Coordinates of C-alpha atoms in Angstrom, one line a residue:
Chain A
M1 CA -5.0 17.5 5.9
E2 CA -8.5 18.9 5.2
K3 CA -9.6 22.2 2.5
E4 CA -13.5 22.0 3.2
S5 CA -15.3 25.1 2.0
K6 CA -15.5 27.0 5.0
E7 CA -16.7 26.7 8.9
M8 CA -16.9 22.7 8.9
K9 CA -16.5 20.0 11.6
P10 CA -13.4 18.2 11.4
I11 CA -12.6 14.7 10.5
W12 CA -11.7 14.0 13.6
Y13 CA -15.0 14.9 14.6
F14 CA -16.8 12.1 12.6
V15 CA -14.3 9.5 13.2
G16 CA -15.5 9.7 17.3
L17 CA -19.6 9.4 15.7
M18 CA -18.5 6.2 13.6
L19 CA -15.7 5.1 16.8
S20 CA -18.9 5.6 19.6
A21 CA -21.6 4.0 17.7
M22 CA -19.3 0.8 16.1
G23 CA -18.8 0.2 19.8
A24 CA -22.2 0.8 20.6
V25 CA -23.4 -1.8 18.6
V26 CA -20.4 -4.1 19.6
L27 CA -21.2 -3.4 23.7
I28 CA -25.7 -3.9 22.6
A29 CA -24.1 -8.1 21.2
G30 CA -22.1 -8.3 23.3
V31 CA -24.7 -7.5 26.7
A32 CA -27.1 -9.5 24.4
N33 CA -24.3 -13.0 24.0
Y34 CA -23.7 -12.7 27.5
L35 CA -27.4 -13.1 29.4
S36 CA -28.6 -15.5 26.7
P37 CA -24.6 -17.6 25.0
P38 CA -25.1 -19.1 21.3
A39 CA -25.0 -22.7 21.3
R40 CA -21.3 -21.7 18.4
Q41 CA -18.8 -20.1 21.0
T42 CA -15.9 -18.7 20.1
V43 CA -12.7 -19.1 21.4
L44 CA -11.9 -17.6 24.5
S45 CA -16.0 -16.8 24.5
Q46 CA -15.7 -17.1 28.5
L47 CA -13.1 -13.6 28.0
H48 CA -16.0 -11.6 26.8
P49 CA -13.9 -9.6 24.2
E50 CA -17.5 -7.7 22.9
L51 CA -17.9 -6.6 25.9
W52 CA -13.8 -4.4 27.0
W53 CA -13.8 -3.9 23.1
G54 CA -16.6 -2.1 22.9
S55 CA -15.9 0.2 25.5
V56 CA -12.3 0.6 24.8
M57 CA -13.3 1.5 21.0
I58 CA -17.1 3.4 22.5
A59 CA -14.4 5.9 25.6
A60 CA -12.3 6.9 22.2
G61 CA -14.9 7.6 20.3
L62 CA -16.1 9.9 23.2
L63 CA -12.9 11.3 23.2
F64 CA -12.6 12.9 19.7
F65 CA -15.9 13.8 19.8
F66 CA -16.1 16.2 22.8
M67 CA -12.3 17.3 21.5
N68 CA -14.0 17.9 18.3
R69 CA -17.7 19.6 19.2
H70 CA -16.6 23.3 18.7
S71 CA -13.5 23.6 17.2
K72 CA -14.5 23.7 12.7
T73 CA -12.0 24.2 10.2
E74 CA -12.0 26.0 6.9
Chain B
M1 CA -0.3 -9.5 5.0
T2 CA -1.0 -12.0 7.5
G3 CA -1.0 -14.2 4.6
N4 CA 1.9 -12.9 3.9
T5 CA 3.9 -13.4 6.9
F6 CA 2.3 -17.1 7.6
K7 CA 4.3 -17.9 3.7
Y8 CA 7.2 -16.2 4.0
G9 CA 7.3 -15.0 8.2
M10 CA 8.8 -11.9 10.0
Y11 CA 10.7 -10.7 6.8
V12 CA 7.0 -9.5 6.2
A13 CA 8.0 -6.1 8.1
H14 CA 10.6 -4.6 5.9
F15 CA 7.8 -4.1 3.7
Y16 CA 6.5 -1.3 6.5
W17 CA 10.0 -0.2 7.9
I18 CA 13.0 -0.4 6.0
G19 CA 10.2 -0.7 2.4
A20 CA 8.5 2.2 3.3
I21 CA 10.1 4.8 6.7
P22 CA 13.0 6.4 4.5
A23 CA 10.4 7.2 1.4
M24 CA 8.0 8.7 3.2
L25 CA 10.5 10.5 4.6
F26 CA 12.5 11.4 1.8
L27 CA 8.8 12.3 -0.2
G28 CA 8.3 15.1 3.1
L29 CA 11.5 16.3 3.4
Y30 CA 12.7 16.7 -0.3
M31 CA 9.9 16.1 -2.5
M32 CA 6.9 17.8 -1.2
P33 CA 8.6 21.3 -1.1
F34 CA 9.1 20.3 -5.0
Y35 CA 6.0 18.9 -5.8
Y36 CA 4.1 22.0 -4.2
S37 CA 6.3 25.0 -5.6
S38 CA 6.4 23.2 -9.0
R39 CA 3.3 23.1 -11.7
I40 CA 3.0 19.3 -11.4
K41 CA -0.7 17.4 -11.2
S42 CA -0.2 13.5 -12.2
V43 CA 2.0 12.2 -13.0
P44 CA 2.1 11.3 -16.4
G45 CA 1.3 15.5 -16.4
Y46 CA 4.7 16.2 -15.1
L47 CA 6.1 13.4 -18.1
K48 CA 4.7 15.2 -20.9
L49 CA 5.7 18.4 -19.8
R50 CA 8.8 17.2 -18.6
F51 CA 9.6 15.5 -21.5
D52 CA 7.2 14.7 -24.7
E53 CA 3.6 13.3 -25.2
K54 CA 4.6 10.2 -26.4
T55 CA 6.1 9.4 -22.8
R56 CA 2.8 10.7 -21.4
V57 CA 1.2 7.9 -23.5
L58 CA 3.3 4.9 -22.7
N59 CA 3.1 6.0 -18.7
G60 CA -0.6 6.7 -18.6
I61 CA -1.1 3.5 -21.1
A62 CA 1.5 1.3 -17.9
F63 CA -0.2 3.1 -16.0
A64 CA -4.2 2.2 -16.7
G65 CA -3.1 -1.2 -16.9
M66 CA -0.9 -1.8 -13.9
T67 CA -4.2 0.6 -12.1
L68 CA -6.3 -2.7 -13.4
L69 CA -4.4 -5.3 -12.2
V70 CA -4.6 -4.1 -8.7
S71 CA -8.1 -3.5 -8.4
G72 CA -8.6 -6.5 -9.0
I73 CA -6.2 -7.3 -6.4
N74 CA -9.2 -5.7 -4.3
L75 CA -11.8 -7.2 -5.9
Y76 CA -10.7 -10.9 -5.0
A77 CA -10.5 -9.5 -1.7
M78 CA -13.5 -8.2 -0.9
A79 CA -14.7 -11.5 -2.7
L80 CA -12.6 -13.4 -0.5
V81 CA -13.8 -12.1 2.7
L82 CA -17.3 -12.3 2.0
H83 CA -16.3 -16.2 0.8
T84 CA -15.1 -17.3 4.0
F85 CA -17.7 -15.0 6.4
L86 CA -20.8 -15.4 4.5
G87 CA -20.1 -18.3 2.4
W88 CA -21.9 -17.4 -0.6
D89 CA -20.4 -18.4 -3.9
W90 CA -16.8 -17.2 -5.5
N91 CA -18.4 -14.9 -8.6
I92 CA -21.7 -14.2 -6.6
S93 CA -19.3 -12.2 -4.3
M94 CA -17.2 -11.1 -7.3
W95 CA -19.9 -9.2 -9.1
I96 CA -21.9 -7.6 -5.0
S97 CA -18.1 -6.3 -4.7
A98 CA -17.3 -4.8 -7.9
A99 CA -21.5 -3.8 -7.8
T100 CA -20.7 -2.1 -4.5
V101 CA -17.3 -0.6 -5.8
A102 CA -18.9 1.4 -9.0
A103 CA -21.8 2.8 -7.1
Y104 CA -18.6 3.7 -4.4
V105 CA -16.3 5.4 -7.1
T106 CA -19.6 7.2 -9.6
L107 CA -21.1 8.7 -6.3
S108 CA -17.7 10.4 -4.6
G109 CA -14.4 12.2 -5.9
L110 CA -10.5 12.7 -4.5
M111 CA -12.1 14.8 -0.8
S112 CA -14.3 12.0 -0.1
A113 CA -11.6 9.9 -0.8
I114 CA -9.1 11.6 2.0
F115 CA -12.1 11.9 4.2
T116 CA -12.7 7.8 3.4
E117 CA -9.4 6.9 3.9
I118 CA -9.4 8.2 7.2
I119 CA -12.4 7.0 9.0
Q120 CA -11.3 3.3 7.6
F121 CA -8.0 4.4 9.2
F122 CA -9.5 4.0 12.7
L123 CA -11.9 0.7 11.5
I124 CA -9.1 -1.3 10.0
W125 CA -7.0 -0.6 13.5
F126 CA -10.5 -0.8 16.1
G127 CA -11.5 -4.0 14.3
L128 CA -7.8 -5.4 13.5
F129 CA -6.1 -5.4 16.7
L130 CA -8.4 -7.1 18.8
V131 CA -7.0 -10.7 16.8
S132 CA -3.5 -9.6 17.2
I133 CA -4.4 -9.3 21.3
L134 CA -6.5 -12.5 21.8
G135 CA -3.9 -14.1 19.5
I136 CA -1.5 -13.7 22.3
V137 CA -3.4 -14.6 25.2
E138 CA -4.4 -18.2 23.5
I139 CA -0.7 -19.1 22.8
G140 CA 0.4 -17.0 26.0
S141 CA 2.5 -14.1 24.9
I142 CA 4.5 -12.6 21.7
H143 CA 6.9 -14.6 23.2
D144 CA 5.8 -18.0 22.7
I145 CA 4.3 -16.6 20.3
F146 CA 8.0 -16.8 18.6
H147 CA 9.2 -19.7 20.0
R148 CA 7.0 -21.8 18.4
V149 CA 7.4 -20.6 14.7
D150 CA 11.1 -21.2 15.8
E151 CA 10.4 -24.7 16.9
L152 CA 8.5 -24.8 13.7
Y153 CA 10.9 -24.1 11.2
K154 CA 14.2 -24.7 13.3
T155 CA 16.5 -24.7 9.7
V156 CA 14.6 -21.7 8.3
S157 CA 14.4 -18.7 10.3
Y158 CA 10.7 -16.5 10.2
T159 CA 11.4 -14.9 13.3
T160 CA 14.6 -12.4 12.0
L161 CA 14.9 -9.0 10.4
W162 CA 18.3 -9.6 10.0
S163 CA 20.5 -12.2 10.7
T164 CA 19.6 -14.2 8.6
S165 CA 19.8 -12.1 5.3
G166 CA 23.5 -12.4 5.1
D167 CA 22.9 -16.5 3.6
P168 CA 19.1 -16.6 1.8
S169 CA 18.3 -20.1 2.5
L170 CA 18.2 -19.7 6.0
N171 CA 15.3 -17.3 6.4
G172 CA 11.7 -17.1 5.1
M173 CA 11.9 -14.9 2.1
L174 CA 15.0 -16.8 1.1
I175 CA 16.6 -13.6 0.1
T176 CA 19.2 -12.1 1.0
W177 CA 19.7 -8.4 2.7
G178 CA 20.9 -6.9 -1.0
G179 CA 17.9 -7.5 -2.3
I180 CA 16.0 -6.0 0.1
V181 CA 17.9 -2.3 0.0
L182 CA 18.1 -2.7 -3.4
G183 CA 15.0 -4.5 -4.8
L184 CA 12.1 -3.4 -1.5
G185 CA 14.2 -0.2 0.3
F186 CA 14.7 1.6 -3.1
V187 CA 13.2 1.5 -6.2
L188 CA 9.6 0.1 -4.9
S189 CA 9.7 1.1 -2.3
F190 CA 10.4 4.8 -2.8
G191 CA 9.2 4.2 -6.6
Y192 CA 5.7 4.0 -4.8
W193 CA 5.5 6.6 -2.0
T194 CA 7.0 9.2 -5.2
T195 CA 5.0 8.5 -8.0
D196 CA 2.0 7.6 -6.9
F197 CA -0.7 9.3 -8.6
L198 CA -2.7 8.6 -5.6
V199 CA 0.4 10.4 -3.4
V200 CA 0.8 12.7 -4.8
Q201 CA -3.1 14.2 -6.2
R202 CA -3.1 14.8 -1.7
A203 CA -0.3 16.8 -1.8
F204 CA -2.4 19.5 -3.3
S205 CA -5.5 19.1 -1.0
A206 CA -3.7 20.2 1.9
K207 CA -3.8 24.2 3.4
D208 CA -0.3 24.6 3.3
L209 CA 3.5 23.2 3.0
R210 CA 4.7 22.3 6.8
T211 CA 1.1 20.3 6.8
A212 CA 1.9 18.7 2.9
R213 CA 5.6 17.4 4.6
M214 CA 4.4 16.8 7.8
T215 CA 1.7 13.6 7.1
P216 CA 4.0 11.9 5.2
I217 CA 6.4 11.9 8.3
L218 CA 2.9 11.9 11.3
A219 CA 2.4 8.7 8.7
S220 CA 5.3 7.1 9.1
F221 CA 5.4 6.5 12.7
F222 CA 1.5 5.1 11.9
K223 CA 3.1 2.3 9.8
M224 CA 5.6 1.1 11.5
A225 CA 3.0 -0.4 13.6
V226 CA 1.4 -1.4 10.9
P227 CA 3.7 -5.1 11.6
F228 CA 2.0 -5.0 14.9
I229 CA -1.4 -6.0 13.5
V230 CA -0.1 -8.3 10.4
I231 CA 2.7 -9.9 11.0
L232 CA 1.5 -10.9 14.6
T233 CA -1.3 -12.2 13.0
G234 CA 0.7 -14.2 10.6
L235 CA 2.8 -15.7 13.5
I236 CA -0.7 -16.7 15.2
A237 CA -1.6 -18.1 12.9
I238 CA 1.6 -20.2 11.4
V239 CA 1.6 -21.5 15.1
L240 CA -2.0 -22.9 15.1
A241 CA -2.4 -23.9 12.1
N242 CA 0.5 -26.4 12.9
D243 CA -0.9 -27.0 16.2
P244 CA -4.0 -30.5 16.1
K245 CA -5.5 -29.3 19.0
S246 CA -6.5 -25.8 17.2
G247 CA -8.3 -27.0 15.3
F248 CA -7.8 -25.0 12.9
S249 CA -6.3 -24.5 8.3
L250 CA -6.1 -22.2 6.0
L251 CA -8.4 -22.7 3.3
K252 CA -7.0 -24.6 0.0
D253 CA -8.4 -24.0 -3.5
G254 CA -7.8 -27.1 -5.6
G255 CA -5.0 -28.2 -3.2
Q256 CA -3.4 -24.7 -3.1
I257 CA -2.8 -23.5 0.2
N258 CA -4.6 -19.9 0.4
Y259 CA -2.6 -17.6 2.2
D260 CA -4.4 -14.8 2.5
S261 CA -7.6 -16.6 4.1
A262 CA -5.3 -17.1 7.7
L263 CA -6.6 -12.8 8.6
P264 CA -11.0 -13.8 7.9
L265 CA -10.0 -17.3 9.5
L266 CA -8.5 -15.9 12.4
I267 CA -11.4 -13.7 12.8
A268 CA -13.6 -16.1 12.0
R269 CA -12.2 -17.9 15.1
Y270 CA -11.8 -15.1 17.5
Y271 CA -14.6 -13.4 17.4
P272 CA -18.7 -13.6 19.2
A273 CA -21.8 -12.3 16.8
G274 CA -21.2 -8.4 16.6
L275 CA -17.3 -8.2 16.9
V276 CA -16.8 -10.2 13.8
G277 CA -19.4 -7.4 11.6
L278 CA -16.5 -4.8 13.4
G279 CA -14.0 -7.3 11.9
V280 CA -15.8 -7.7 8.3
T281 CA -16.0 -4.3 8.1
A282 CA -12.1 -3.0 8.7
L283 CA -10.6 -5.8 5.5
L284 CA -13.4 -4.5 3.7
A285 CA -13.4 -0.8 4.7
G286 CA -9.6 -1.6 3.5
F287 CA -10.0 -2.6 0.4
M288 CA -13.1 -1.5 -1.4
A289 CA -10.7 1.7 -0.4
G290 CA -7.4 0.3 -2.6
Q291 CA -10.4 -0.7 -4.9
A292 CA -12.0 3.0 -5.3
G293 CA -8.5 4.6 -5.8
N294 CA -7.8 2.2 -8.3
I295 CA -10.7 2.4 -9.9
S296 CA -11.0 6.7 -9.6
A297 CA -7.2 6.7 -10.7
F298 CA -7.2 4.5 -14.2
N299 CA -10.8 6.6 -14.9
T300 CA -8.2 9.6 -14.8
V301 CA -5.8 8.5 -16.8
W302 CA -7.5 7.2 -19.8
T303 CA -10.2 10.0 -19.8
Y304 CA -7.3 12.6 -19.7
D305 CA -4.4 10.8 -20.3
I306 CA -4.9 9.0 -23.3
Y307 CA -8.5 9.4 -24.8
H308 CA -8.2 13.4 -24.7
A309 CA -4.3 13.2 -25.8
V310 CA -4.0 10.6 -28.0
L311 CA -7.3 9.8 -29.2
N312 CA -10.0 12.5 -28.9
R313 CA -8.2 16.0 -28.9
K314 CA -10.9 18.3 -28.8
A315 CA -13.5 16.6 -27.1
S316 CA -15.7 19.4 -24.9
D317 CA -15.6 18.9 -21.1
A318 CA -19.0 17.2 -21.1
H319 CA -17.8 14.1 -22.8
L320 CA -14.9 14.3 -20.7
L321 CA -17.5 14.0 -18.3
W322 CA -19.0 11.4 -19.5
M323 CA -16.1 10.2 -20.7
G324 CA -14.5 10.1 -17.7
R325 CA -18.2 7.6 -16.2
A326 CA -17.6 4.8 -18.7
A327 CA -14.3 4.6 -17.7
T328 CA -15.0 4.0 -14.3
I329 CA -17.7 1.5 -15.6
V330 CA -15.3 -0.4 -17.6
G331 CA -12.6 -0.1 -15.6
I332 CA -14.9 -2.4 -13.4
L333 CA -15.8 -5.3 -15.4
L334 CA -12.2 -5.3 -16.4
S335 CA -11.0 -5.5 -12.9
V336 CA -13.3 -9.0 -12.3
G337 CA -11.5 -9.8 -15.1
T338 CA -8.2 -8.9 -13.2
A339 CA -10.3 -10.5 -10.0
Y340 CA -9.7 -13.9 -11.4
W341 CA -6.5 -13.9 -13.2
A342 CA -5.9 -13.0 -9.0
K343 CA -7.3 -15.9 -7.8
S344 CA -5.3 -17.6 -9.4
F345 CA -1.9 -16.8 -7.2
P346 CA -1.3 -18.5 -4.0
S347 CA -1.0 -15.0 -2.1
I348 CA -1.7 -11.8 -4.2
M349 CA 1.0 -10.0 -2.6
D350 CA 3.2 -11.7 -4.3
Y351 CA 1.2 -11.0 -7.6
M352 CA 1.0 -6.6 -6.4
Q353 CA 4.9 -6.4 -6.2
A354 CA 5.4 -8.5 -9.3
I355 CA 2.5 -6.2 -10.4
F356 CA 5.5 -3.0 -9.0
S357 CA 8.0 -4.2 -10.6
W358 CA 6.9 -3.9 -14.6
V359 CA 4.9 0.0 -14.0
N360 CA 6.8 1.6 -11.0
A361 CA 10.1 0.1 -10.6
P362 CA 12.2 1.5 -14.4
L363 CA 9.4 5.2 -14.2
F364 CA 10.4 5.1 -10.4
A365 CA 14.7 5.3 -12.5
T366 CA 12.9 8.3 -15.3
M367 CA 11.3 10.3 -12.4
L368 CA 14.4 10.5 -10.5
L369 CA 16.2 11.3 -13.2
G370 CA 13.9 13.6 -15.1
M371 CA 13.8 15.4 -11.5
F372 CA 16.7 16.3 -10.5
V373 CA 18.4 15.9 -13.5
W374 CA 18.6 18.8 -16.0
W375 CA 20.2 17.1 -19.7
I376 CA 17.7 14.6 -19.8
T377 CA 16.2 14.1 -22.8
P378 CA 13.1 13.4 -24.4
N379 CA 13.9 9.9 -26.5
G380 CA 16.1 9.2 -23.5
A381 CA 13.2 9.7 -21.0
F382 CA 11.1 7.3 -23.2
W383 CA 13.0 4.2 -25.2
G384 CA 14.5 4.0 -21.4
L385 CA 11.5 3.8 -19.9
L386 CA 10.8 1.4 -22.6
T387 CA 13.4 -0.9 -21.8
G388 CA 13.3 -0.1 -18.6
M389 CA 9.3 -2.0 -19.1
G390 CA 9.7 -4.1 -21.5
S391 CA 12.9 -5.2 -19.9
S392 CA 10.8 -6.5 -16.6
F393 CA 8.2 -8.1 -17.4
T394 CA 10.6 -9.7 -20.3
M395 CA 12.8 -11.7 -17.1
F396 CA 9.4 -12.1 -15.0
L397 CA 8.1 -13.9 -18.3
A398 CA 11.8 -15.7 -18.2
V399 CA 11.4 -17.7 -14.6
K400 CA 7.9 -18.0 -15.1
F401 CA 8.2 -20.3 -18.2
S402 CA 11.8 -21.6 -17.6
W403 CA 13.7 -19.1 -20.8
I404 CA 16.5 -18.6 -18.1
D405 CA 18.0 -20.0 -14.2
P406 CA 16.2 -17.4 -11.7
R407 CA 19.9 -17.6 -10.2
L408 CA 20.8 -15.8 -12.8
L409 CA 18.5 -12.8 -11.5
T410 CA 18.4 -13.6 -7.2
L411 CA 22.3 -14.2 -7.8
S412 CA 21.8 -17.2 -5.0
N413 CA 20.7 -20.3 -5.3
V414 CA 17.0 -20.6 -3.8
Q415 CA 14.9 -18.1 -4.3
S416 CA 11.4 -16.9 -3.4
D417 CA 8.5 -15.3 -5.5
M418 CA 9.1 -12.4 -3.6
A419 CA 12.7 -12.8 -3.8
A420 CA 12.6 -12.4 -7.7
N421 CA 9.8 -9.5 -7.5
F422 CA 12.8 -7.2 -5.6
W423 CA 15.2 -8.0 -7.5
R424 CA 13.4 -8.1 -11.3
A425 CA 13.0 -4.0 -9.8
W426 CA 16.2 -3.3 -8.8
W427 CA 17.6 -5.0 -12.4
A428 CA 14.2 -3.4 -14.1
W429 CA 15.5 -0.4 -12.7
L430 CA 19.1 -0.5 -13.7
I431 CA 18.1 -1.0 -16.8
C432 CA 15.8 2.0 -17.4
F433 CA 18.7 4.1 -15.7
V434 CA 21.3 3.3 -17.7
F435 CA 19.5 3.7 -21.2
T436 CA 17.9 6.5 -20.0
I437 CA 21.8 8.5 -18.8
L438 CA 23.2 6.4 -22.6
I439 CA 20.5 7.8 -24.9
S440 CA 20.3 11.8 -23.9
L441 CA 23.6 11.3 -24.4
F442 CA 23.4 11.3 -27.3
T443 CA 19.6 12.9 -28.0
K444 CA 18.6 17.1 -28.3
K445 CA 18.3 18.6 -24.9
R446 CA 16.3 21.0 -24.1
P447 CA 17.3 24.8 -22.7
Q448 CA 17.3 24.8 -18.9
E449 CA 14.8 28.3 -19.2
E450 CA 11.5 25.4 -20.0
L451 CA 12.6 23.7 -17.7
V452 CA 12.2 25.9 -14.4
G453 CA 9.8 24.7 -12.2
L454 CA 10.1 21.1 -13.2
V455 CA 13.7 19.8 -12.4
K456 CA 14.9 20.4 -8.7
G457 CA 18.0 22.8 -8.8
L458 CA 16.0 24.8 -11.5
T459 CA 12.8 25.8 -9.3
P460 CA 12.8 28.4 -6.8
E461 CA 11.4 26.1 -3.4
A462 CA 9.2 27.8 -1.1
G463 CA 10.5 28.0 2.2
A464 CA 8.8 27.4 6.2
D465 CA 10.6 29.9 8.4
G466 CA 9.4 30.7 11.4
I467 CA 9.0 27.3 13.0
L468 CA 10.1 26.0 16.2
W469 CA 12.6 23.2 15.9
Y470 CA 10.5 20.3 17.7
R471 CA 8.2 21.8 15.3
K472 CA 10.3 20.7 12.1
P473 CA 9.7 18.4 9.7
E474 CA 13.0 17.8 10.3
T475 CA 13.0 17.3 13.3
I476 CA 10.1 14.9 13.4
A477 CA 11.8 12.8 10.4
I478 CA 14.6 11.8 13.0
V479 CA 12.2 11.4 15.9
S480 CA 11.0 8.6 13.6
V481 CA 14.3 7.5 12.1
I482 CA 15.3 6.8 15.7
V483 CA 12.2 4.8 16.0
L484 CA 12.7 2.2 13.6
I485 CA 16.4 1.7 14.2
I486 CA 15.2 0.7 17.5
L487 CA 12.9 -2.0 15.7
N488 CA 14.5 -3.4 13.4
I489 CA 17.8 -4.2 16.2
Y490 CA 15.2 -5.1 18.6
F491 CA 13.3 -8.1 16.0
W492 CA 17.0 -8.0 14.1

């Protein structure tokens, strides 16, 4: 899909970086909410969705990142 | 679309299945090789080469108007997100959204638009799919969601796809299968996927023909999965809004229910701090991509197909570049106006399909005839397109102001805004198709040798030999069709 100047990282590498970074932010916010629960609780907050969804995002992000770490596209 | 599901029920899934997949596969299998090996660079540009300058300018003007209206929808949607989550005033939300997009578009080009689109795709999935998961957990299971929606709507089905399409009074969209297949599945969907400026432009950024063909075919699988976010969250919103214990209700603007607030309100319900940021980013990303794409298309069409073609033929490249930037700013200012208009509609998808039925539906007839039939003449195309667009807009006004009985268009005793859109698109397409052929029979034809590269059949196409059978676009397309059929039967 991409036709860039030579020797460029593929888009999937950046997708991996973005997902890992955002997953980390979600996970950190989740840990903070777990340690000191906020005054206003959301529905199903007892399941701590930030903790496991943040982990899923980090896992997916790292997968994209490592699979495309060495590849280059034209 | 979540808001649309709240209003119409499961029938909204047709937008992603029959209303997208056949057209995407057709684009990949038949249109991409033609676009790739022809001289086509844009739709108005094609109309000029295939027909003449006046057809190009007519389409350019209609297209510029359409992009401004659609960009207003995206702007309004961005403002809605800011209004819901941050509690900002409507006017401030609108202007801040407009300023953000102005900065983003003036700094970016087509390639960055494609890059951000891919990143936004992942952002949207990771940002919004969790709403579906948490909704299912709260209500119990997918089966429970369907069951509770069925209990709420006993006479009209909100959870079926086709089994209630024989009688329009039995389904939430109040439409028959004929309107879905002809209006949405054929005219609106093929019109969008085969003539859309952005879709066609993407074909030229592919590295080879196989990649260009595979892109829409692979994308069809992701498209088919989208209802698992939008339809499911819409049904979840129906269940919660009708459960007094849930404390969930949609926004109301001056007594009118704002259906589009369903998804933002679900995010606010389920997402704690941290995830809210992700959900809001996902929503804004989607609307911003749409807005940026439309504004870029507007400045290109205005600068090259209207300003350079009609108003100032001798303009230098530097002047055109300046004009393109000016068009971006003016386009965004005009979108703020159309955004306020979009806000006055109960659901933005109704409004968007109405716009497509005025411009894309007749254009699809012109493009189809132009690409496949060599003896269609420039005058036939121009007057056919003008009649098609004029009749579509007249039908819209005639129903809105009760000049005619809407039953004449939808062929049934009950109808919704969306049913009217689908049928209007079909009639506009048919009128354009018939007029173009009739006028072409009596006007001067262009010689065949002038049309090489412009009409399929007269254009040699690049072949793609030497690919293993299971990697061929045709094989993948068959798999896509099979998945489509299974989904439709499962949710029949």
